[in-house]
Tab-separated table of C-alpha atoms in Angstrom:
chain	number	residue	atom	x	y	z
R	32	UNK	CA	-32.317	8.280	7.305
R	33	UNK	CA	-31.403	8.698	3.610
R	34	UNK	CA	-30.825	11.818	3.350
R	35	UNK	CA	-29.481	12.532	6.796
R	36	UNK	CA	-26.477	10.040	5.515
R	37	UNK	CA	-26.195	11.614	2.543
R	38	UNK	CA	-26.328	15.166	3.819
R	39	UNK	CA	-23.266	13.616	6.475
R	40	UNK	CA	-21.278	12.104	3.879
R	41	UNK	CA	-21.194	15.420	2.020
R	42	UNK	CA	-20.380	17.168	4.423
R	43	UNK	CA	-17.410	15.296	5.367
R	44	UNK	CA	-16.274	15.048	1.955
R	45	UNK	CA	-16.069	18.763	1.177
R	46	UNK	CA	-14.242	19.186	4.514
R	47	UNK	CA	-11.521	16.925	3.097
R	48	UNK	CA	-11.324	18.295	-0.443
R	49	UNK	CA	-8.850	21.128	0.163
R	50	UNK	CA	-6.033	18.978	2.115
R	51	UNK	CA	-6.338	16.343	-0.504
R	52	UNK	CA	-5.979	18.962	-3.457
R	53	UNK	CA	-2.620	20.540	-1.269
R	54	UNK	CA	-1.578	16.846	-0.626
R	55	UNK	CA	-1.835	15.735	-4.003
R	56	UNK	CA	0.073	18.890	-5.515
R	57	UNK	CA	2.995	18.566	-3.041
R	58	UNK	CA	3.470	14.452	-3.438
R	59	UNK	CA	3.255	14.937	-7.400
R	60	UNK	CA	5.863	17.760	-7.652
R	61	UNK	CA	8.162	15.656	-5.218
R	62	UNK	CA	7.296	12.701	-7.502
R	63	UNK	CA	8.492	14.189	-10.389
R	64	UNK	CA	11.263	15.514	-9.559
R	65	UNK	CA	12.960	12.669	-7.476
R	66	UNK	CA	11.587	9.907	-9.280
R	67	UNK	CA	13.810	8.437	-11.234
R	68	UNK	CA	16.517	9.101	-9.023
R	69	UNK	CA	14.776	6.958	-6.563
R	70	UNK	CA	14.459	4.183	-9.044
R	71	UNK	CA	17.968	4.211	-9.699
R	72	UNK	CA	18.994	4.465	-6.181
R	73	UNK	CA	17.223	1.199	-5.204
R	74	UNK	CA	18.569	-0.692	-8.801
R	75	UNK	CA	21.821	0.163	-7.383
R	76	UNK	CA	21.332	-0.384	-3.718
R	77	UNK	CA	22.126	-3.947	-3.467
R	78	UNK	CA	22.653	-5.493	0.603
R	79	UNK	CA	21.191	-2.345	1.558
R	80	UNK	CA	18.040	-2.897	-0.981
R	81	UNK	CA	15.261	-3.642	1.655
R	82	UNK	CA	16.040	-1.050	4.078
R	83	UNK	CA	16.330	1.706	1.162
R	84	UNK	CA	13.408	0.070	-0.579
R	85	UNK	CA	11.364	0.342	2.631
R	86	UNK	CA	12.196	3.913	3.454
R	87	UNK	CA	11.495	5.008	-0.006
R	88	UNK	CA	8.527	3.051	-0.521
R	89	UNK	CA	6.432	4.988	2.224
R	90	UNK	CA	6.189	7.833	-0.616
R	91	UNK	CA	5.216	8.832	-3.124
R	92	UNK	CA	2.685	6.460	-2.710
R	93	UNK	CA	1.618	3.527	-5.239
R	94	UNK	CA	4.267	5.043	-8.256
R	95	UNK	CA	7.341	3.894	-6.497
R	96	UNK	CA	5.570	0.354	-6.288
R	97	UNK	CA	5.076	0.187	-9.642
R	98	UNK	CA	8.452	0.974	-10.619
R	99	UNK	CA	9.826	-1.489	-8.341
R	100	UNK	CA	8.071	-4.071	-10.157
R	101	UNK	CA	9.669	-3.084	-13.370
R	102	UNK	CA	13.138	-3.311	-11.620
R	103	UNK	CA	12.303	-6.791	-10.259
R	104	UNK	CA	10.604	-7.561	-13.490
R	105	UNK	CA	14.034	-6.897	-15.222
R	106	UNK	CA	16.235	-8.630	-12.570
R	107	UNK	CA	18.132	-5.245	-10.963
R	108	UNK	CA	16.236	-6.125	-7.683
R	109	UNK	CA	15.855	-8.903	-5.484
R	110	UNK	CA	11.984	-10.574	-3.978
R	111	UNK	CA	13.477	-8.968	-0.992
R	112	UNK	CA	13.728	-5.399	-1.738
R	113	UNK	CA	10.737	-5.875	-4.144
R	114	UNK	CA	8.437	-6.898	-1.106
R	115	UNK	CA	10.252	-4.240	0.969
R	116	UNK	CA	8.622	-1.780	-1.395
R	117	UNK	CA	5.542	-3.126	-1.683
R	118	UNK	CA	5.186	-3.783	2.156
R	119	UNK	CA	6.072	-0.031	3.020
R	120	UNK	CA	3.861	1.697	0.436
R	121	UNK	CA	1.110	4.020	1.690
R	122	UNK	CA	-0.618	4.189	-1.240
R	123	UNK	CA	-4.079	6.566	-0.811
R	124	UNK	CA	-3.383	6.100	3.398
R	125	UNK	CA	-1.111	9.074	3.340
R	126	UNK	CA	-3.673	11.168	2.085
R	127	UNK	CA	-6.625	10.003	3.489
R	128	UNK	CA	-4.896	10.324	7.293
R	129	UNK	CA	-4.032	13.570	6.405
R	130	UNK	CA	-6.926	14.744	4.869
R	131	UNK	CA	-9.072	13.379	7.926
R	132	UNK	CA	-6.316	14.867	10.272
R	133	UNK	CA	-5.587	11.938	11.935
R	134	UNK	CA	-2.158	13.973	13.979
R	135	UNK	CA	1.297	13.902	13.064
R	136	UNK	CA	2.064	11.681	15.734
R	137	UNK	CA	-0.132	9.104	13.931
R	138	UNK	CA	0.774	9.458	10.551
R	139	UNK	CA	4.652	9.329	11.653
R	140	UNK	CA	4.471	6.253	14.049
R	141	UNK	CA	2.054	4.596	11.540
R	142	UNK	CA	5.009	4.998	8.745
R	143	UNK	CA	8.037	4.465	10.551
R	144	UNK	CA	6.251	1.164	11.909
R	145	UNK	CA	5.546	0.554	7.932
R	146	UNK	CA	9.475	1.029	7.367
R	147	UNK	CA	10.543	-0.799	10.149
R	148	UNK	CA	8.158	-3.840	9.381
R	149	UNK	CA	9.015	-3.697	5.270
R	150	UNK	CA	12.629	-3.934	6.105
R	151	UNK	CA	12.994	-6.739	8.801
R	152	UNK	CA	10.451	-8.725	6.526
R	153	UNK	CA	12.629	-8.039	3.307
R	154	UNK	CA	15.870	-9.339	4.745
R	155	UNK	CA	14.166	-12.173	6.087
R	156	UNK	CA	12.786	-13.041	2.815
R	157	UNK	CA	16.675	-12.276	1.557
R	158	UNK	CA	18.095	-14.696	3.995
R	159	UNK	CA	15.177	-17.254	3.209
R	160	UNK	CA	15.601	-17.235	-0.424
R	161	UNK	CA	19.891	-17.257	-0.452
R	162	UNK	CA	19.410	-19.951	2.329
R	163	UNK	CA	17.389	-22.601	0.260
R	164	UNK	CA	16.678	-21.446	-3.173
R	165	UNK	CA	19.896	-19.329	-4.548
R	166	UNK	CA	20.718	-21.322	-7.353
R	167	UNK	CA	17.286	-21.327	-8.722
R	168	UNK	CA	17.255	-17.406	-7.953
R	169	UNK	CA	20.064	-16.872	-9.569
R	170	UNK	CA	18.683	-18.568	-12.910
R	171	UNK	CA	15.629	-16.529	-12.480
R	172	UNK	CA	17.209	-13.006	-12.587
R	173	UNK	CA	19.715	-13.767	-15.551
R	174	UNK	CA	16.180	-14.838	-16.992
R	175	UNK	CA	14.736	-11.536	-16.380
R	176	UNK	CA	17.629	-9.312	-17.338
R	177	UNK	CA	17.437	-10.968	-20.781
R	178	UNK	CA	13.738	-10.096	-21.278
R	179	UNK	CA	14.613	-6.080	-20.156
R	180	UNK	CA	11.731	-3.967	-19.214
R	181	UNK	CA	9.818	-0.088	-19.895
R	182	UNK	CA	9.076	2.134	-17.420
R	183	UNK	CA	6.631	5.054	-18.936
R	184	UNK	CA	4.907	7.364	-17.135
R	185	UNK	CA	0.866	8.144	-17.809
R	186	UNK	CA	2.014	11.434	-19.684
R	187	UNK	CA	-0.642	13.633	-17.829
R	188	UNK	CA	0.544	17.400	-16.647
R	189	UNK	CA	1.114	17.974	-12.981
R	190	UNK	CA	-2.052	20.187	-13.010
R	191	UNK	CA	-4.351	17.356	-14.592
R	192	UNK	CA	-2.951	14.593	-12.711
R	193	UNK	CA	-3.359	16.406	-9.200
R	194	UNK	CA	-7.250	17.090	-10.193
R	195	UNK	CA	-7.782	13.433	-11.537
R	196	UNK	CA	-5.843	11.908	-8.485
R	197	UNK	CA	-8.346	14.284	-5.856
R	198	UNK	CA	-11.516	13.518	-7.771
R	199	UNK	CA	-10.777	10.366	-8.040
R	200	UNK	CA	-9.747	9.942	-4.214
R	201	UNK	CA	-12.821	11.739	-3.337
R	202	UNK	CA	-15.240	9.757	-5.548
R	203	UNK	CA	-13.909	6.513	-3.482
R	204	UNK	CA	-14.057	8.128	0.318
R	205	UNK	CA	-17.846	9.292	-0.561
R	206	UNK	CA	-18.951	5.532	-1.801
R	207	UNK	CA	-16.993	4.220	1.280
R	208	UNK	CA	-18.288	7.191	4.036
R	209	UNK	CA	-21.956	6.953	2.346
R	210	UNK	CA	-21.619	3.040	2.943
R	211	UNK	CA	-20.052	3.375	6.577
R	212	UNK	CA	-22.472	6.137	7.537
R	213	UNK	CA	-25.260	3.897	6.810
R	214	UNK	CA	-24.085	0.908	7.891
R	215	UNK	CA	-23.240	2.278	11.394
R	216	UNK	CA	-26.812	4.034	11.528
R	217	UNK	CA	-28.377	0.831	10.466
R	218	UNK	CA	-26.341	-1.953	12.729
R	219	UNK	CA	-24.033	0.399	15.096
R	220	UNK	CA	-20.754	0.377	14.983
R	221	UNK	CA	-19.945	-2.020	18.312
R	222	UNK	CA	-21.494	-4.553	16.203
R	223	UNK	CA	-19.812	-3.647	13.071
R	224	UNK	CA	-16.410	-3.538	14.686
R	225	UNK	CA	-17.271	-6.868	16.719
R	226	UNK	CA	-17.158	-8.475	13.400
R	227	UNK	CA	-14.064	-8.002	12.880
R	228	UNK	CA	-11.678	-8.229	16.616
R	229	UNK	CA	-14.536	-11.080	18.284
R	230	UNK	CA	-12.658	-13.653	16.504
R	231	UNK	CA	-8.501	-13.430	16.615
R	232	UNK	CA	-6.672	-13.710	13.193
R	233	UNK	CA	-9.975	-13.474	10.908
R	234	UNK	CA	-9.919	-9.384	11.034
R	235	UNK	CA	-6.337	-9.045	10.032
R	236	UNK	CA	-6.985	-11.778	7.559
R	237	UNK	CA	-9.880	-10.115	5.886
R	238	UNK	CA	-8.340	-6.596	5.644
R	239	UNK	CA	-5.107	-8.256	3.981
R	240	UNK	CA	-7.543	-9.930	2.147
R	241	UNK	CA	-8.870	-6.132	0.433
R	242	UNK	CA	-5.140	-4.977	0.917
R	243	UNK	CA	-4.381	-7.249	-2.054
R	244	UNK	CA	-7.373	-5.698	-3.988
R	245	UNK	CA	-4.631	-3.762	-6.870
R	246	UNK	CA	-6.763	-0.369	-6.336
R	247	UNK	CA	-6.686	2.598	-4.595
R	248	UNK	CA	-9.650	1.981	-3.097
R	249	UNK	CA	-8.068	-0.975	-0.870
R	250	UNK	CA	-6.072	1.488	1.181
R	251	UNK	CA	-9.091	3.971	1.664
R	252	UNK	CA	-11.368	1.576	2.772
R	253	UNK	CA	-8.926	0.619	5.464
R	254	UNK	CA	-8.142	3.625	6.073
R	255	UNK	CA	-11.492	4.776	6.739
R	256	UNK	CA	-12.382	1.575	8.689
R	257	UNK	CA	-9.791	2.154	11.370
R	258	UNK	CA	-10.550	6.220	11.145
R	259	UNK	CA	-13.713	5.184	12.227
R	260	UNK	CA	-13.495	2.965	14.689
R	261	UNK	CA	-14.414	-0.722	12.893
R	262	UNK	CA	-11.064	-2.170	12.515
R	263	UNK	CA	-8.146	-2.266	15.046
R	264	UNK	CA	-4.466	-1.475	14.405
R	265	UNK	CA	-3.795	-5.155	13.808
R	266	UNK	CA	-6.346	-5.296	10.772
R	267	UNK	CA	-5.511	-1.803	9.747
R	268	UNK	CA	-1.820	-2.442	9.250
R	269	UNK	CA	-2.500	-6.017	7.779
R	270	UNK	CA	-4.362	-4.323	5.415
R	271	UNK	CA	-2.064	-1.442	4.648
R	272	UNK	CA	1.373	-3.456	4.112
R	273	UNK	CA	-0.356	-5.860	1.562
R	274	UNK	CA	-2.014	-3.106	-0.316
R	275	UNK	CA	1.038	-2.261	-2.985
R	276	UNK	CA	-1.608	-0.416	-5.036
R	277	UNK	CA	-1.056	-0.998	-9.051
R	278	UNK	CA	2.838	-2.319	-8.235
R	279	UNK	CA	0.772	-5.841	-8.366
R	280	UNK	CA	-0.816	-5.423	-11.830
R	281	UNK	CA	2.652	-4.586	-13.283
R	282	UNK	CA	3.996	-7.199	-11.442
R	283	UNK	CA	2.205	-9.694	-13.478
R	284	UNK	CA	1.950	-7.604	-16.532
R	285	UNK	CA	5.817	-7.182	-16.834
R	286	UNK	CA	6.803	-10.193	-15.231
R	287	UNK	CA	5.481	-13.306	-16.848
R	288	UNK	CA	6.053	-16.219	-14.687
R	289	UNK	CA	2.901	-16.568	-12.857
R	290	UNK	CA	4.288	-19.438	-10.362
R	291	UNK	CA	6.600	-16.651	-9.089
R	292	UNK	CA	4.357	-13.734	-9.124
R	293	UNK	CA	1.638	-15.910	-7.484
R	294	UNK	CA	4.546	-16.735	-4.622
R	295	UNK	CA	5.491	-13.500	-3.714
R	296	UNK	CA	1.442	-12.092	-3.547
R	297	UNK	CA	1.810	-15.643	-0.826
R	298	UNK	CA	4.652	-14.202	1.078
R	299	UNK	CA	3.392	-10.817	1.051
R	300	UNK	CA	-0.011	-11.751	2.634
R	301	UNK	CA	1.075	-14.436	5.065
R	302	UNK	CA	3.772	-11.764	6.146
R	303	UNK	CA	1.555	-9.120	6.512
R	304	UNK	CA	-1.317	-10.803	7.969
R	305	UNK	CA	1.533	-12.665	11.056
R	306	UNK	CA	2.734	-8.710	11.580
R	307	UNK	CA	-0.938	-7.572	11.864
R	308	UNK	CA	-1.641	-10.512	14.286
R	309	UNK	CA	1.382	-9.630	16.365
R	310	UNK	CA	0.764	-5.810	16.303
R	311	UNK	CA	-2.833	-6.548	17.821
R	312	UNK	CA	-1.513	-9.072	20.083
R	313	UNK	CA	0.805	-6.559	21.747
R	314	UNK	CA	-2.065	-4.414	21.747
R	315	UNK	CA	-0.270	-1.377	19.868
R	316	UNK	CA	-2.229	1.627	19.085
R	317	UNK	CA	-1.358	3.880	16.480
């Protein structure tokens, strides 16, 4: 069995390799080149912050979440337009559903629902915050502003950072197929996917649960979960609007009031975990 699930999960992997390579390239030389522009775009945004944060969020995958938690970190955006980003960001999903040529249809109803989602839960959280808590918000970002912020890139060439990005992607997807493949020759995957939709709320609970994991694994194990067949829409998309990739670890690395940064990972589960509930509920299918 062994080796049949290895020989598999080989397979599958080299199959993916070239559309991850191509996908890489063309997401890192859009990266670069728009960037910074985006960054200042969305500093500058202001009542239009969540909607703009949530449409440019979807790409270029966990970057644009990190530099939104610089901007937040430095008080030029809101919690808001700072979970708008976060909530919207595909991370390694983009590739991943490419790569396993999942249909355009798929990949563009799965991130316009990702846009939609990000910006109806950012203006709530707006409204929320100016509704009870502006004063105190209001002290906060005049706190951050003071304290100023750096935004530096990893200083790697487009060439090397395409290869490390598609090694590393495919290093991930092997440990997770290799596990999957086995798993679902060992218990089958009815049972394995009756973990997770037998009992309401726990499987959108649990995948928001690895969402929040600040790695690039999080969003290719969902990924592959709901590829396969284990998780349903509702867990998948829990999963996917919580997983902000590294924006988290900068969030706390830049921004040093943990009460705060603890709140918003709060409000970015719960939200993402009621959407994932309601998405399942309505029986949605991506």
């Amino acid at each position: 069995m062994f080796l049949d699930v290895l020989k598999d999960t080989v397979l599958d992997c080299l199959k993916l390799l070239p559309f991850l390579l191509v996908t890489y390239a063309l997401m890192e030389a859009i990266e670069r080149k728009t960037g910074d522009r985006l960054a200042d775009a969305i500093a500058k945004a202001g009542k239009s912050g969540p909607i703009l944060g949530a449409l440019l969020g979807v790409f270029p995958q966990c970057g644009f979440s990190a530099a939104a938690s610089n901007l937040y970190s430095a008080g030029l955006i809101n919690m808001g337009t700072s979970l708008a980003v976060f909530m919207s960001t595909s991370d390694e999903m983009l590739p991943v559903f490419i790569a396993e040529q999942a249909g355009a249809g798929t990949i563009a109803k799965l991130l316009l629902a990702k846009v939609l989602i990000a910006a109806v839960s950012g203006y709530l959280v707006v409204f929320m915050i100016r509704r009870f808590f502006s004063d105190k918000e209001k002290a906060l970002i005049d706190h951050r502003k003071e304290h100023g912020h750096d935004c530096s890139d990893d200083g790697h060439g487009i060439i090397a950072e395409v290869l490390i990005r598609t090694i590393k992607t495919t290093a991930i997807i092997f440990a997770i197929t290799f596990c999957l493949n086995a798993i679902m020759e060992g218990v089958g995957k009815d049972q394995l996917s009756a973990l997770f939709g037998d009992v309401p709320v726990v499987g959108e609970m649990a995948a928001a649960l690895v969402g929040l994991i600040p790695n690039c694994a999080a969003s290719i194990l969902i990924s592959q979960l709901y590829l396969s067949g284990v998780i349903g829409s509702g867990a998948m998309m829990s999963g996917l609007l919580v997983s902000a990739g590294v924006g988290m670890l900068v969030l706390f690395e830049e921004n040093h009031n943990l009460k705060e940064n603890l709140t918003i990972v709060g409000v970015l589960y719960a939200i993402s975990v009621a959407w994932g509930v309601l998405i399942e509920a309505s029986g949605i299918v991506f």
